[in-house]
């Protein structure tokens, strides 16, 4: 067929049944993204004869004779469409994966459409931004500030890849032309929650034209490992095989097929004949702990039956604490199993290079640990493996796993051909990881004046079929949410329990989200019992700056207050709620209004080891090249790393080019998770920049015979007393004597600081329909010094949006067989533009003495306070506590009491 794409004639035949999205991508138009498979996300938006379409919904042959425009052709070469410019100025993206589709849709808006953006943008989803910055772009707001030499830190400097993102030229993991001989991998997955595989017949599958290799459990190394990536691999149980002869959840890998096309691989998967011996499943962790429950793993893997790990601790004496209490509140609270929904699904491309080494291009938050695991599983030497990321389209903890690299690498080595594997959106739900479902019983005792006398917590975490992150998330749930309150008597018991469910994993907030929800709801319930204001009870009991930060363990930890801003956060939110900006409650008696608040405290970085390295080199033109091992996945770390280096080197951020997350080209990094991008990798950058500054000044002082104290870096030059020597000249002088001006340093996270968040919200609840309307949303965060205020606001905005989704509707629903029944974005709803309130965001004025240049972690703490604040507001409005998430209208409707409905 013939068509024009971006003004150029294209003659090509689509494959039978091919959609326009994959057709365009096959022809190199990678600005057309895949975020789903059925028209739900808008990442694939293009124009067909000037009208925006979701190209994944359009059969490619329908484009015959038509004019297709993709983001790459939106503006003449070298120019920007006004909407691209608006997105650039507002920096209306984080990972940027949605940006092309969002711009293609928004670029068609006239003035009337702009007045109705909640409806006009309903077909374009963003998981990162919370839509605030996108709203800004559509209103012409400029968020980006000028990049000033020596003042980069503290300014809203533009992301170094911003232009590539708005032009559609930023290349994500699978934005790569097909390699010669490339194969596609597809998986057959288990339809049973628990079964032993008796046999797999592959004859029919093998006969499908184009099938090159089939892998079952008999074809892979029989080595146990964990898919979780941590510096210390001992914190996760080795309970997983690449392919196993026992399946433990619906969606588990059964077999993999590598074929010339995705279609052939899929067809072959359908023709594999598997004989299963069904085993009894168990889905409820409480039942799984009972004697006689079906056991998921052998004793050699899990020695305490289904309890993968249990954690217990007590400070003081809670029994005595409850005796001293004037009031006791206890209740069980539960949170839902949720999915990350990073818009870029998991994907990997692996091949053996001309150098004989295995190269793995992947969407990972931890490429260095993924490499270690590949070496272990495949029996390879470190030197023989190269793992790297290109731009990563979101992660939120979901990519702190190695779940797509292993089979791709195995298939590439076995077939000798490049192999690509891209998860479908459905696979993200059925077969990737999730937020652990946790049920938390909280018992609180307090004096009449509100002073806590005892805190007791019991957490049961449903870790699903495998224990990746099960222990660490459980430990996190028993850590900072309890330590946020001073109380002489604290006790907690936690259990991470295997069940035949899709596994849990790391997810923004990492276990602490779930128990923060429970504890913050319980604190409000206690306040109500005592007749104390919710802000007041938190002020009475919050941990003090002079306190030790203690949860339930007597052991000293490495956590300390690098700065302390919880008081400011409480004051800022309370004042904002009192000012009462936002919407008013709708008219009529059917709407009930309520206000809620919750606080969160979270460590800046994980308790497990975390290491980062950086390298900075002075280039011949006098600019710098920075190499950092940590992954950028929309967390803004590449921008803040350039800013930190620029501040130390007294230059502009745009004088620093950056590469990240490449095991060949950057120093080691444990991974971008647990909010370490700024505090650990940023520390490595700061140390490296300081060291290079010393090297440059020492050389200049010696070479130009000038006192060291009279030498300083300034812009693109070094000042030596009265002389100004361009850095390019300095480099040339260094080259003459063999000085390379390259420095490498490492950072290790200890001690760790803590960040704080307080969220306040006013809601209206419709007493008949159960609808919840947000009237005002306010957030205050203590994240130390703001390296990039625009990005910091963006991270908080994104966390708030995710918190609203989790609180109000996000929930994976399972049938009686443990199968996910809503594995699509139209059924598992994430917040769209219309769903997220424009929150007021405030920052405490603190400077952290632990983090780089005064900064603390910013990516995770914010989400933890959101859901409990909303639940507290709903309880305040209705007089009824809804202790389970999400707060969907049907559940509100079902459980409103006569007191709330006004019925008698
Ligand atoms: S990829 Fe087309 S709408 Fe999601
Ligand atoms: S920036 Fe929108 S999905 Fe990441």
mmCIF file with all atom_site columns, N, CA, C and O in Angstrom, residues 317-361:
data_model
loop_
_atom_site.group_PDB
_atom_site.id
_atom_site.type_symbol
_atom_site.label_atom_id
_atom_site.label_alt_id
_atom_site.label_comp_id
_atom_site.label_asym_id
_atom_site.label_entity_id
_atom_site.label_seq_id
_atom_site.pdbx_PDB_ins_code
_atom_site.Cartn_x
_atom_site.Cartn_y
_atom_site.Cartn_z
_atom_site.occupancy
_atom_site.B_iso_or_equiv
_atom_site.pdbx_formal_charge
_atom_site.auth_seq_id
_atom_site.auth_comp_id
_atom_site.auth_asym_id
_atom_site.auth_atom_id
_atom_site.pdbx_PDB_model_num
ATOM 1   N N  . UNK A 1 317 ? 7.004   -2.119  77.204 1.00 0.00 ? 317 UNK A N  1
ATOM 2   C CA . UNK A 1 317 ? 6.089   -3.204  77.575 1.00 0.00 ? 317 UNK A CA 1
ATOM 3   C C  . UNK A 1 317 ? 4.677   -2.770  77.175 1.00 0.00 ? 317 UNK A C  1
ATOM 4   O O  . UNK A 1 317 ? 4.052   -1.946  77.858 1.00 0.00 ? 317 UNK A O  1
ATOM 5   N N  . UNK A 1 318 ? 4.193   -3.286  76.065 1.00 0.00 ? 318 UNK A N  1
ATOM 6   C CA . UNK A 1 318 ? 2.901   -2.793  75.565 1.00 0.00 ? 318 UNK A CA 1
ATOM 7   C C  . UNK A 1 318 ? 1.755   -3.195  76.493 1.00 0.00 ? 318 UNK A C  1
ATOM 8   O O  . UNK A 1 318 ? 0.782   -2.444  76.642 1.00 0.00 ? 318 UNK A O  1
ATOM 9   N N  . UNK A 1 319 ? 1.903   -4.332  77.134 1.00 0.00 ? 319 UNK A N  1
ATOM 10  C CA . UNK A 1 319 ? 0.822   -4.748  78.046 1.00 0.00 ? 319 UNK A CA 1
ATOM 11  C C  . UNK A 1 319 ? 0.640   -3.698  79.134 1.00 0.00 ? 319 UNK A C  1
ATOM 12  O O  . UNK A 1 319 ? -0.466  -3.254  79.434 1.00 0.00 ? 319 UNK A O  1
ATOM 13  N N  . UNK A 1 320 ? 1.768   -3.270  79.683 1.00 0.00 ? 320 UNK A N  1
ATOM 14  C CA . UNK A 1 320 ? 1.729   -2.235  80.709 1.00 0.00 ? 320 UNK A CA 1
ATOM 15  C C  . UNK A 1 320 ? 1.204   -0.928  80.115 1.00 0.00 ? 320 UNK A C  1
ATOM 16  O O  . UNK A 1 320 ? 0.412   -0.212  80.731 1.00 0.00 ? 320 UNK A O  1
ATOM 17  N N  . UNK A 1 321 ? 1.630   -0.644  78.886 1.00 0.00 ? 321 UNK A N  1
ATOM 18  C CA . UNK A 1 321 ? 1.188   0.592   78.213 1.00 0.00 ? 321 UNK A CA 1
ATOM 19  C C  . UNK A 1 321 ? -0.324  0.639   78.047 1.00 0.00 ? 321 UNK A C  1
ATOM 20  O O  . UNK A 1 321 ? -0.946  1.687   78.256 1.00 0.00 ? 321 UNK A O  1
ATOM 21  N N  . UNK A 1 322 ? -0.904  -0.471  77.705 1.00 0.00 ? 322 UNK A N  1
ATOM 22  C CA . UNK A 1 322 ? -2.368  -0.483  77.552 1.00 0.00 ? 322 UNK A CA 1
ATOM 23  C C  . UNK A 1 322 ? -3.060  -0.358  78.913 1.00 0.00 ? 322 UNK A C  1
ATOM 24  O O  . UNK A 1 322 ? -4.135  0.227   79.017 1.00 0.00 ? 322 UNK A O  1
ATOM 25  N N  . UNK A 1 323 ? -2.423  -0.901  79.959 1.00 0.00 ? 323 UNK A N  1
ATOM 26  C CA . UNK A 1 323 ? -3.007  -0.754  81.303 1.00 0.00 ? 323 UNK A CA 1
ATOM 27  C C  . UNK A 1 323 ? -3.026  0.718   81.712 1.00 0.00 ? 323 UNK A C  1
ATOM 28  O O  . UNK A 1 323 ? -3.935  1.173   82.411 1.00 0.00 ? 323 UNK A O  1
ATOM 29  N N  . UNK A 1 324 ? -2.032  1.462   81.282 1.00 0.00 ? 324 UNK A N  1
ATOM 30  C CA . UNK A 1 324 ? -1.939  2.872   81.677 1.00 0.00 ? 324 UNK A CA 1
ATOM 31  C C  . UNK A 1 324 ? -2.815  3.775   80.820 1.00 0.00 ? 324 UNK A C  1
ATOM 32  O O  . UNK A 1 324 ? -2.963  4.961   81.085 1.00 0.00 ? 324 UNK A O  1
ATOM 33  N N  . UNK A 1 325 ? -3.407  3.211   79.774 1.00 0.00 ? 325 UNK A N  1
ATOM 34  C CA . UNK A 1 325 ? -4.180  4.034   78.838 1.00 0.00 ? 325 UNK A CA 1
ATOM 35  C C  . UNK A 1 325 ? -5.557  4.391   79.397 1.00 0.00 ? 325 UNK A C  1
ATOM 36  O O  . UNK A 1 325 ? -6.182  3.591   80.091 1.00 0.00 ? 325 UNK A O  1
ATOM 37  N N  . UNK A 1 326 ? -6.017  5.597   79.051 1.00 0.00 ? 326 UNK A N  1
ATOM 38  C CA . UNK A 1 326 ? -7.400  5.986   79.377 1.00 0.00 ? 326 UNK A CA 1
ATOM 39  C C  . UNK A 1 326 ? -8.343  5.578   78.250 1.00 0.00 ? 326 UNK A C  1
ATOM 40  O O  . UNK A 1 326 ? -9.548  5.477   78.451 1.00 0.00 ? 326 UNK A O  1
ATOM 41  N N  . UNK A 1 327 ? -7.791  5.435   77.062 1.00 0.00 ? 327 UNK A N  1
ATOM 42  C CA . UNK A 1 327 ? -8.627  5.036   75.913 1.00 0.00 ? 327 UNK A CA 1
ATOM 43  C C  . UNK A 1 327 ? -7.822  4.091   75.040 1.00 0.00 ? 327 UNK A C  1
ATOM 44  O O  . UNK A 1 327 ? -6.602  4.252   74.885 1.00 0.00 ? 327 UNK A O  1
ATOM 45  N N  . UNK A 1 328 ? -8.524  3.116   74.502 1.00 0.00 ? 328 UNK A N  1
ATOM 46  C CA . UNK A 1 328 ? -7.860  2.156   73.599 1.00 0.00 ? 328 UNK A CA 1
ATOM 47  C C  . UNK A 1 328 ? -8.691  2.051   72.332 1.00 0.00 ? 328 UNK A C  1
ATOM 48  O O  . UNK A 1 328 ? -9.919  1.934   72.384 1.00 0.00 ? 328 UNK A O  1
ATOM 49  N N  . UNK A 1 329 ? -7.993  2.126   71.213 1.00 0.00 ? 329 UNK A N  1
ATOM 50  C CA . UNK A 1 329 ? -8.672  1.903   69.927 1.00 0.00 ? 329 UNK A CA 1
ATOM 51  C C  . UNK A 1 329 ? -7.992  0.742   69.232 1.00 0.00 ? 329 UNK A C  1
ATOM 52  O O  . UNK A 1 329 ? -6.766  0.674   69.180 1.00 0.00 ? 329 UNK A O  1
ATOM 53  N N  . UNK A 1 330 ? -8.772  -0.164  68.689 1.00 0.00 ? 330 UNK A N  1
ATOM 54  C CA . UNK A 1 330 ? -8.156  -1.179  67.828 1.00 0.00 ? 330 UNK A CA 1
ATOM 55  C C  . UNK A 1 330 ? -9.069  -1.526  66.669 1.00 0.00 ? 330 UNK A C  1
ATOM 56  O O  . UNK A 1 330 ? -10.299 -1.517  66.793 1.00 0.00 ? 330 UNK A O  1
ATOM 57  N N  . UNK A 1 331 ? -8.447  -1.784  65.548 1.00 0.00 ? 331 UNK A N  1
ATOM 58  C CA . UNK A 1 331 ? -9.199  -2.091  64.319 1.00 0.00 ? 331 UNK A CA 1
ATOM 59  C C  . UNK A 1 331 ? -8.250  -2.739  63.312 1.00 0.00 ? 331 UNK A C  1
ATOM 60  O O  . UNK A 1 331 ? -7.029  -2.563  63.387 1.00 0.00 ? 331 UNK A O  1
ATOM 61  N N  . UNK A 1 332 ? -8.825  -3.466  62.359 1.00 0.00 ? 332 UNK A N  1
ATOM 62  C CA . UNK A 1 332 ? -8.031  -4.059  61.275 1.00 0.00 ? 332 UNK A CA 1
ATOM 63  C C  . UNK A 1 332 ? -8.258  -3.260  59.996 1.00 0.00 ? 332 UNK A C  1
ATOM 64  O O  . UNK A 1 332 ? -9.404  -2.985  59.629 1.00 0.00 ? 332 UNK A O  1
ATOM 65  N N  . UNK A 1 333 ? -7.171  -2.890  59.347 1.00 0.00 ? 333 UNK A N  1
ATOM 66  C CA . UNK A 1 333 ? -7.212  -2.091  58.123 1.00 0.00 ? 333 UNK A CA 1
ATOM 67  C C  . UNK A 1 333 ? -6.548  -2.908  57.003 1.00 0.00 ? 333 UNK A C  1
ATOM 68  O O  . UNK A 1 333 ? -5.615  -3.671  57.256 1.00 0.00 ? 333 UNK A O  1
ATOM 69  N N  . UNK A 1 334 ? -7.026  -2.720  55.802 1.00 0.00 ? 334 UNK A N  1
ATOM 70  C CA . UNK A 1 334 ? -6.457  -3.523  54.705 1.00 0.00 ? 334 UNK A CA 1
ATOM 71  C C  . UNK A 1 334 ? -6.288  -2.674  53.449 1.00 0.00 ? 334 UNK A C  1
ATOM 72  O O  . UNK A 1 334 ? -7.077  -1.760  53.185 1.00 0.00 ? 334 UNK A O  1
ATOM 73  N N  . UNK A 1 335 ? -5.254  -3.012  52.709 1.00 0.00 ? 335 UNK A N  1
ATOM 74  C CA . UNK A 1 335 ? -4.984  -2.295  51.459 1.00 0.00 ? 335 UNK A CA 1
ATOM 75  C C  . UNK A 1 335 ? -5.022  -3.291  50.300 1.00 0.00 ? 335 UNK A C  1
ATOM 76  O O  . UNK A 1 335 ? -4.838  -4.485  50.486 1.00 0.00 ? 335 UNK A O  1
ATOM 77  N N  . UNK A 1 336 ? -5.221  -2.750  49.105 1.00 0.00 ? 336 UNK A N  1
ATOM 78  C CA . UNK A 1 336 ? -5.437  -3.610  47.944 1.00 0.00 ? 336 UNK A CA 1
ATOM 79  C C  . UNK A 1 336 ? -4.125  -3.978  47.253 1.00 0.00 ? 336 UNK A C  1
ATOM 80  O O  . UNK A 1 336 ? -3.094  -3.346  47.465 1.00 0.00 ? 336 UNK A O  1
ATOM 81  N N  . UNK A 1 337 ? -4.199  -5.002  46.417 1.00 0.00 ? 337 UNK A N  1
ATOM 82  C CA . UNK A 1 337 ? -3.071  -5.364  45.551 1.00 0.00 ? 337 UNK A CA 1
ATOM 83  C C  . UNK A 1 337 ? -3.149  -4.457  44.327 1.00 0.00 ? 337 UNK A C  1
ATOM 84  O O  . UNK A 1 337 ? -4.180  -4.416  43.641 1.00 0.00 ? 337 UNK A O  1
ATOM 85  N N  . UNK A 1 338 ? -2.110  -3.702  44.097 1.00 0.00 ? 338 UNK A N  1
ATOM 86  C CA . UNK A 1 338 ? -2.137  -2.710  43.015 1.00 0.00 ? 338 UNK A CA 1
ATOM 87  C C  . UNK A 1 338 ? -0.967  -2.947  42.073 1.00 0.00 ? 338 UNK A C  1
ATOM 88  O O  . UNK A 1 338 ? 0.015   -3.599  42.436 1.00 0.00 ? 338 UNK A O  1
ATOM 89  N N  . UNK A 1 339 ? -1.102  -2.434  40.869 1.00 0.00 ? 339 UNK A N  1
ATOM 90  C CA . UNK A 1 339 ? -0.039  -2.599  39.864 1.00 0.00 ? 339 UNK A CA 1
ATOM 91  C C  . UNK A 1 339 ? 0.625   -1.241  39.595 1.00 0.00 ? 339 UNK A C  1
ATOM 92  O O  . UNK A 1 339 ? -0.017  -0.205  39.681 1.00 0.00 ? 339 UNK A O  1
ATOM 93  N N  . UNK A 1 340 ? 1.900   -1.294  39.224 1.00 0.00 ? 340 UNK A N  1
ATOM 94  C CA . UNK A 1 340 ? 2.668   -0.056  39.012 1.00 0.00 ? 340 UNK A CA 1
ATOM 95  C C  . UNK A 1 340 ? 2.163   0.729   37.807 1.00 0.00 ? 340 UNK A C  1
ATOM 96  O O  . UNK A 1 340 ? 2.130   1.951   37.825 1.00 0.00 ? 340 UNK A O  1
ATOM 97  N N  . UNK A 1 341 ? 1.839   0.010   36.740 1.00 0.00 ? 341 UNK A N  1
ATOM 98  C CA . UNK A 1 341 ? 1.392   0.633   35.480 1.00 0.00 ? 341 UNK A CA 1
ATOM 99  C C  . UNK A 1 341 ? 2.374   1.703   35.004 1.00 0.00 ? 341 UNK A C  1
ATOM 100 O O  . UNK A 1 341 ? 1.982   2.812   34.629 1.00 0.00 ? 341 UNK A O  1
ATOM 101 N N  . UNK A 1 342 ? 3.679   1.403   35.049 1.00 0.00 ? 342 UNK A N  1
ATOM 102 C CA . UNK A 1 342 ? 4.613   2.246   34.304 1.00 0.00 ? 342 UNK A CA 1
ATOM 103 C C  . UNK A 1 342 ? 4.202   2.101   32.845 1.00 0.00 ? 342 UNK A C  1
ATOM 104 O O  . UNK A 1 342 ? 3.894   0.994   32.377 1.00 0.00 ? 342 UNK A O  1
ATOM 105 N N  . UNK A 1 343 ? 4.198   3.234   32.134 1.00 0.00 ? 343 UNK A N  1
ATOM 106 C CA . UNK A 1 343 ? 3.589   3.179   30.796 1.00 0.00 ? 343 UNK A CA 1
ATOM 107 C C  . UNK A 1 343 ? 4.406   2.323   29.830 1.00 0.00 ? 343 UNK A C  1
ATOM 108 O O  . UNK A 1 343 ? 3.862   1.695   28.920 1.00 0.00 ? 343 UNK A O  1
ATOM 109 N N  . UNK A 1 344 ? 5.709   2.328   30.007 1.00 0.00 ? 344 UNK A N  1
ATOM 110 C CA . UNK A 1 344 ? 6.534   1.401   29.213 1.00 0.00 ? 344 UNK A CA 1
ATOM 111 C C  . UNK A 1 344 ? 6.515   0.051   29.929 1.00 0.00 ? 344 UNK A C  1
ATOM 112 O O  . UNK A 1 344 ? 6.929   -0.056  31.083 1.00 0.00 ? 344 UNK A O  1
ATOM 113 N N  . UNK A 1 345 ? 6.049   -0.986  29.242 1.00 0.00 ? 345 UNK A N  1
ATOM 114 C CA . UNK A 1 345 ? 6.013   -2.304  29.869 1.00 0.00 ? 345 UNK A CA 1
ATOM 115 C C  . UNK A 1 345 ? 7.445   -2.858  29.966 1.00 0.00 ? 345 UNK A C  1
ATOM 116 O O  . UNK A 1 345 ? 8.379   -2.286  29.411 1.00 0.00 ? 345 UNK A O  1
ATOM 117 N N  . UNK A 1 346 ? 7.581   -3.982  30.652 1.00 0.00 ? 346 UNK A N  1
ATOM 118 C CA . UNK A 1 346 ? 8.902   -4.614  30.714 1.00 0.00 ? 346 UNK A CA 1
ATOM 119 C C  . UNK A 1 346 ? 9.339   -5.016  29.303 1.00 0.00 ? 346 UNK A C  1
ATOM 120 O O  . UNK A 1 346 ? 8.518   -5.511  28.512 1.00 0.00 ? 346 UNK A O  1
ATOM 121 N N  . UNK A 1 347 ? 10.586  -4.853  29.001 1.00 0.00 ? 347 UNK A N  1
ATOM 122 C CA . UNK A 1 347 ? 11.081  -5.269  27.692 1.00 0.00 ? 347 UNK A CA 1
ATOM 123 C C  . UNK A 1 347 ? 12.583  -5.398  27.686 1.00 0.00 ? 347 UNK A C  1
ATOM 124 O O  . UNK A 1 347 ? 13.287  -4.681  28.416 1.00 0.00 ? 347 UNK A O  1
ATOM 125 N N  . UNK A 1 348 ? 13.060  -6.315  26.882 1.00 0.00 ? 348 UNK A N  1
ATOM 126 C CA . UNK A 1 348 ? 14.500  -6.577  26.805 1.00 0.00 ? 348 UNK A CA 1
ATOM 127 C C  . UNK A 1 348 ? 14.869  -6.995  25.388 1.00 0.00 ? 348 UNK A C  1
ATOM 128 O O  . UNK A 1 348 ? 14.084  -7.654  24.695 1.00 0.00 ? 348 UNK A O  1
ATOM 129 N N  . UNK A 1 349 ? 16.052  -6.599  24.974 1.00 0.00 ? 349 UNK A N  1
ATOM 130 C CA . UNK A 1 349 ? 16.644  -7.070  23.723 1.00 0.00 ? 349 UNK A CA 1
ATOM 131 C C  . UNK A 1 349 ? 18.030  -7.606  24.073 1.00 0.00 ? 349 UNK A C  1
ATOM 132 O O  . UNK A 1 349 ? 18.835  -6.892  24.686 1.00 0.00 ? 349 UNK A O  1
ATOM 133 N N  . UNK A 1 350 ? 18.294  -8.852  23.711 1.00 0.00 ? 350 UNK A N  1
ATOM 134 C CA . UNK A 1 350 ? 19.598  -9.448  24.052 1.00 0.00 ? 350 UNK A CA 1
ATOM 135 C C  . UNK A 1 350 ? 20.229  -10.035 22.803 1.00 0.00 ? 350 UNK A C  1
ATOM 136 O O  . UNK A 1 350 ? 19.535  -10.571 21.933 1.00 0.00 ? 350 UNK A O  1
ATOM 137 N N  . UNK A 1 351 ? 21.524  -9.922  22.701 1.00 0.00 ? 351 UNK A N  1
ATOM 138 C CA . UNK A 1 351 ? 22.232  -10.490 21.557 1.00 0.00 ? 351 UNK A CA 1
ATOM 139 C C  . UNK A 1 351 ? 23.696  -10.734 21.901 1.00 0.00 ? 351 UNK A C  1
ATOM 140 O O  . UNK A 1 351 ? 24.221  -10.156 22.844 1.00 0.00 ? 351 UNK A O  1
ATOM 141 N N  . UNK A 1 352 ? 24.304  -11.649 21.142 1.00 0.00 ? 352 UNK A N  1
ATOM 142 C CA . UNK A 1 352 ? 25.747  -11.839 21.289 1.00 0.00 ? 352 UNK A CA 1
ATOM 143 C C  . UNK A 1 352 ? 26.424  -10.949 20.265 1.00 0.00 ? 352 UNK A C  1
ATOM 144 O O  . UNK A 1 352 ? 26.123  -11.008 19.072 1.00 0.00 ? 352 UNK A O  1
ATOM 145 N N  . UNK A 1 353 ? 27.293  -10.080 20.718 1.00 0.00 ? 353 UNK A N  1
ATOM 146 C CA . UNK A 1 353 ? 27.928  -9.112  19.827 1.00 0.00 ? 353 UNK A CA 1
ATOM 147 C C  . UNK A 1 353 ? 29.094  -9.692  19.065 1.00 0.00 ? 353 UNK A C  1
ATOM 148 O O  . UNK A 1 353 ? 29.511  -10.836 19.306 1.00 0.00 ? 353 UNK A O  1
ATOM 149 N N  . UNK A 1 354 ? 29.632  -8.894  18.148 1.00 0.00 ? 354 UNK A N  1
ATOM 150 C CA . UNK A 1 354 ? 30.819  -9.326  17.398 1.00 0.00 ? 354 UNK A CA 1
ATOM 151 C C  . UNK A 1 354 ? 31.995  -9.579  18.330 1.00 0.00 ? 354 UNK A C  1
ATOM 152 O O  . UNK A 1 354 ? 32.937  -10.297 17.987 1.00 0.00 ? 354 UNK A O  1
ATOM 153 N N  . UNK A 1 355 ? 31.937  -8.931  19.505 1.00 0.00 ? 355 UNK A N  1
ATOM 154 C CA . UNK A 1 355 ? 33.002  -9.142  20.490 1.00 0.00 ? 355 UNK A CA 1
ATOM 155 C C  . UNK A 1 355 ? 32.815  -10.447 21.268 1.00 0.00 ? 355 UNK A C  1
ATOM 156 O O  . UNK A 1 355 ? 33.578  -10.749 22.183 1.00 0.00 ? 355 UNK A O  1
ATOM 157 N N  . UNK A 1 356 ? 31.762  -11.201 20.923 1.00 0.00 ? 356 UNK A N  1
ATOM 158 C CA . UNK A 1 356 ? 31.521  -12.475 21.596 1.00 0.00 ? 356 UNK A CA 1
ATOM 159 C C  . UNK A 1 356 ? 30.798  -12.340 22.920 1.00 0.00 ? 356 UNK A C  1
ATOM 160 O O  . UNK A 1 356 ? 30.483  -13.339 23.570 1.00 0.00 ? 356 UNK A O  1
ATOM 161 N N  . UNK A 1 357 ? 30.519  -11.106 23.337 1.00 0.00 ? 357 UNK A N  1
ATOM 162 C CA . UNK A 1 357 ? 29.901  -10.900 24.645 1.00 0.00 ? 357 UNK A CA 1
ATOM 163 C C  . UNK A 1 357 ? 28.382  -10.847 24.518 1.00 0.00 ? 357 UNK A C  1
ATOM 164 O O  . UNK A 1 357 ? 27.844  -10.560 23.444 1.00 0.00 ? 357 UNK A O  1
ATOM 165 N N  . UNK A 1 358 ? 27.728  -11.084 25.628 1.00 0.00 ? 358 UNK A N  1
ATOM 166 C CA . UNK A 1 358 ? 26.267  -10.965 25.684 1.00 0.00 ? 358 UNK A CA 1
ATOM 167 C C  . UNK A 1 358 ? 25.914  -9.510  25.998 1.00 0.00 ? 358 UNK A C  1
ATOM 168 O O  . UNK A 1 358 ? 26.374  -8.958  27.008 1.00 0.00 ? 358 UNK A O  1
ATOM 169 N N  . UNK A 1 359 ? 25.122  -8.892  25.136 1.00 0.00 ? 359 UNK A N  1
ATOM 170 C CA . UNK A 1 359 ? 24.678  -7.512  25.362 1.00 0.00 ? 359 UNK A CA 1
ATOM 171 C C  . UNK A 1 359 ? 23.180  -7.532  25.642 1.00 0.00 ? 359 UNK A C  1
ATOM 172 O O  . UNK A 1 359 ? 22.418  -8.195  24.923 1.00 0.00 ? 359 UNK A O  1
ATOM 173 N N  . UNK A 1 360 ? 22.784  -6.795  26.663 1.00 0.00 ? 360 UNK A N  1
ATOM 174 C CA . UNK A 1 360 ? 21.379  -6.818  27.085 1.00 0.00 ? 360 UNK A CA 1
ATOM 175 C C  . UNK A 1 360 ? 20.907  -5.379  27.257 1.00 0.00 ? 360 UNK A C  1
ATOM 176 O O  . UNK A 1 360 ? 21.379  -4.654  28.137 1.00 0.00 ? 360 UNK A O  1
ATOM 177 N N  . UNK A 1 361 ? 19.999  -4.978  26.383 1.00 0.00 ? 361 UNK A N  1
ATOM 178 C CA . UNK A 1 361 ? 19.407  -3.626  26.466 1.00 0.00 ? 361 UNK A CA 1
ATOM 179 C C  . UNK A 1 361 ? 18.043  -3.813  27.135 1.00 0.00 ? 361 UNK A C  1
ATOM 180 O O  . UNK A 1 361 ? 17.183  -4.531  26.606 1.00 0.00 ? 361 UNK A O  1
#
